Tab-separated table of C-alpha atoms in Angstrom:
chain	number	residue	atom	x	y	z
A	1	UNK	CA	-13.664	82.832	52.016
A	2	UNK	CA	-11.728	82.570	54.751
A	3	UNK	CA	-7.234	81.749	53.758
A	4	UNK	CA	-7.013	78.572	55.536
A	5	UNK	CA	-5.597	78.121	58.907
A	6	UNK	CA	-2.166	77.519	58.897
A	7	UNK	CA	-0.405	75.506	61.129
A	8	UNK	CA	2.818	75.388	62.523
A	9	UNK	CA	3.739	72.174	60.535
A	10	UNK	CA	3.956	74.136	58.140
A	11	UNK	CA	7.102	76.598	58.222
A	12	UNK	CA	10.461	76.123	56.211
A	13	UNK	CA	13.355	77.053	58.910
A	14	UNK	CA	16.555	77.416	56.500
A	15	UNK	CA	20.015	78.120	57.638
A	16	UNK	CA	22.186	79.680	55.249
A	17	UNK	CA	25.358	79.092	57.372
A	18	UNK	CA	23.815	76.034	58.387
A	19	UNK	CA	22.293	73.593	56.109
A	20	UNK	CA	19.894	70.811	56.427
A	21	UNK	CA	16.205	70.175	58.467
A	22	UNK	CA	15.184	72.445	61.197
A	23	UNK	CA	12.139	71.065	63.597
A	24	UNK	CA	11.877	73.774	64.783
A	25	UNK	CA	11.966	78.015	65.911
A	26	UNK	CA	11.451	79.855	68.816
A	27	UNK	CA	8.437	82.837	67.589
A	28	UNK	CA	10.709	85.547	66.456
A	29	UNK	CA	10.090	88.494	68.646
A	30	UNK	CA	10.315	92.443	68.124
A	31	UNK	CA	9.381	96.075	69.596
A	32	UNK	CA	11.004	98.958	70.770
A	33	UNK	CA	11.293	101.564	73.167
A	34	UNK	CA	8.463	104.273	72.926
A	35	UNK	CA	9.691	107.519	75.045
A	36	UNK	CA	6.061	109.500	75.950
A	37	UNK	CA	7.024	113.490	76.650
A	38	UNK	CA	6.302	116.828	76.888
A	39	UNK	CA	8.074	119.627	75.078
A	40	UNK	CA	6.413	122.347	78.361
A	41	UNK	CA	4.842	122.328	81.519
A	42	UNK	CA	1.485	123.181	79.652
A	43	UNK	CA	2.598	121.357	76.397
A	44	UNK	CA	0.260	117.969	75.224
A	45	UNK	CA	1.829	114.448	75.147
A	46	UNK	CA	4.298	113.054	72.003
A	47	UNK	CA	5.646	109.819	71.631
A	48	UNK	CA	9.017	108.724	70.002
A	49	UNK	CA	9.545	105.516	69.248
A	50	UNK	CA	13.183	104.349	68.967
A	51	UNK	CA	14.549	101.580	67.022
A	52	UNK	CA	13.446	97.989	66.682
A	53	UNK	CA	14.638	95.334	68.512
A	54	UNK	CA	14.534	91.656	68.456
A	55	UNK	CA	15.143	88.441	70.700
A	56	UNK	CA	16.762	85.863	69.418
A	57	UNK	CA	15.435	82.449	68.368
A	58	UNK	CA	16.289	79.299	69.171
A	59	UNK	CA	16.805	76.770	66.318
A	60	UNK	CA	16.644	73.036	67.206
A	61	UNK	CA	17.235	69.877	65.029
A	62	UNK	CA	18.005	65.916	64.896
A	63	UNK	CA	21.165	65.601	65.611
A	64	UNK	CA	23.525	64.669	63.032
A	65	UNK	CA	27.054	62.905	63.485
A	66	UNK	CA	28.707	63.940	60.633
A	67	UNK	CA	27.415	67.770	59.864
A	68	UNK	CA	26.737	69.069	63.716
A	69	UNK	CA	29.266	67.392	64.830
A	70	UNK	CA	31.092	70.140	62.015
A	71	UNK	CA	29.807	72.956	62.783
A	72	UNK	CA	29.719	72.690	67.179
A	73	UNK	CA	33.699	72.385	66.094
A	74	UNK	CA	33.688	75.127	63.930
A	75	UNK	CA	32.161	77.574	66.256
A	76	UNK	CA	34.175	76.514	68.939
A	77	UNK	CA	37.206	77.390	66.681
A	78	UNK	CA	36.009	80.558	65.875
A	79	UNK	CA	32.743	81.089	66.679
A	80	UNK	CA	32.804	84.382	64.530
A	81	UNK	CA	32.482	82.595	60.784
A	82	UNK	CA	28.477	82.091	61.817
A	83	UNK	CA	28.621	85.874	62.401
A	84	UNK	CA	26.053	87.108	59.326
A	85	UNK	CA	23.714	83.964	59.571
A	86	UNK	CA	20.316	84.515	57.921
A	87	UNK	CA	17.296	83.017	59.121
A	88	UNK	CA	14.334	81.851	56.279
A	89	UNK	CA	10.961	80.728	57.796
A	90	UNK	CA	8.672	80.122	54.713
A	91	UNK	CA	5.602	79.592	55.314
A	92	UNK	CA	3.892	76.558	53.208
A	93	UNK	CA	0.541	76.177	52.100
A	94	UNK	CA	-1.584	72.711	53.181
A	95	UNK	CA	0.206	71.083	49.297
A	96	UNK	CA	3.395	72.323	50.313
A	97	UNK	CA	3.734	75.341	48.036
A	98	UNK	CA	5.268	78.270	49.495
A	99	UNK	CA	2.329	80.880	50.654
A	100	UNK	CA	4.519	85.019	50.239
A	101	UNK	CA	8.101	85.576	51.010
A	102	UNK	CA	9.462	84.140	53.367
A	103	UNK	CA	10.300	86.413	56.601
A	104	UNK	CA	14.488	86.589	56.964
A	105	UNK	CA	16.403	86.806	60.426
A	106	UNK	CA	19.879	88.240	60.105
A	107	UNK	CA	22.335	87.985	63.471
A	108	UNK	CA	24.923	86.400	64.569
A	109	UNK	CA	25.060	82.939	66.251
A	110	UNK	CA	25.695	83.446	70.044
A	111	UNK	CA	25.494	79.849	70.938
A	112	UNK	CA	25.270	76.332	69.131
A	113	UNK	CA	24.519	73.329	72.090
A	114	UNK	CA	24.285	69.194	71.523
A	115	UNK	CA	22.082	67.200	73.978
A	116	UNK	CA	23.130	66.735	76.788
A	117	UNK	CA	24.342	62.351	77.601
A	118	UNK	CA	22.093	60.488	79.442
A	119	UNK	CA	22.488	56.710	79.912
A	120	UNK	CA	18.377	56.603	80.704
A	121	UNK	CA	17.139	57.909	78.246
A	122	UNK	CA	15.985	56.729	74.507
A	123	UNK	CA	14.966	60.377	73.316
A	124	UNK	CA	17.086	61.504	70.265
A	125	UNK	CA	20.038	63.442	70.050
A	126	UNK	CA	19.543	67.215	68.958
A	127	UNK	CA	21.690	70.012	67.367
A	128	UNK	CA	20.620	73.990	69.984
A	129	UNK	CA	21.674	76.894	67.976
A	130	UNK	CA	20.592	80.093	69.149
A	131	UNK	CA	20.849	83.028	66.802
A	132	UNK	CA	21.488	86.951	68.316
A	133	UNK	CA	19.551	88.716	65.633
A	134	UNK	CA	20.486	92.171	64.394
A	135	UNK	CA	17.662	92.882	61.633
A	136	UNK	CA	14.832	91.180	59.479
A	137	UNK	CA	12.970	91.653	56.862
């Protein structure tokens, strides 16, 4: 029997330095440079792989004035406060029980952005955070 399909709405997002609910994250993306070369003119091609590098991950959540305005103020005063932030992505079954081990990513917060203003919009205000990933597990 095939395992059930997992949907994106069954992923729990947690940020250790910014508690609270998060509703979206971009997909984690990582890769490495691979160089092919020959040791001599008549040699076989060989491949040499570099270190894994990670793309930034963008997170969003609905704005909570008391919680999120403090994060914006802290970041403006001392952006380094959020260095070493850990993001955990946990897949949940249809019953809400965690499946397997969470994927974790550690890095530095690159930017913090509250939603701008629009006198003609009733869209909810959100907080957007970009995390520059240094390593994953």
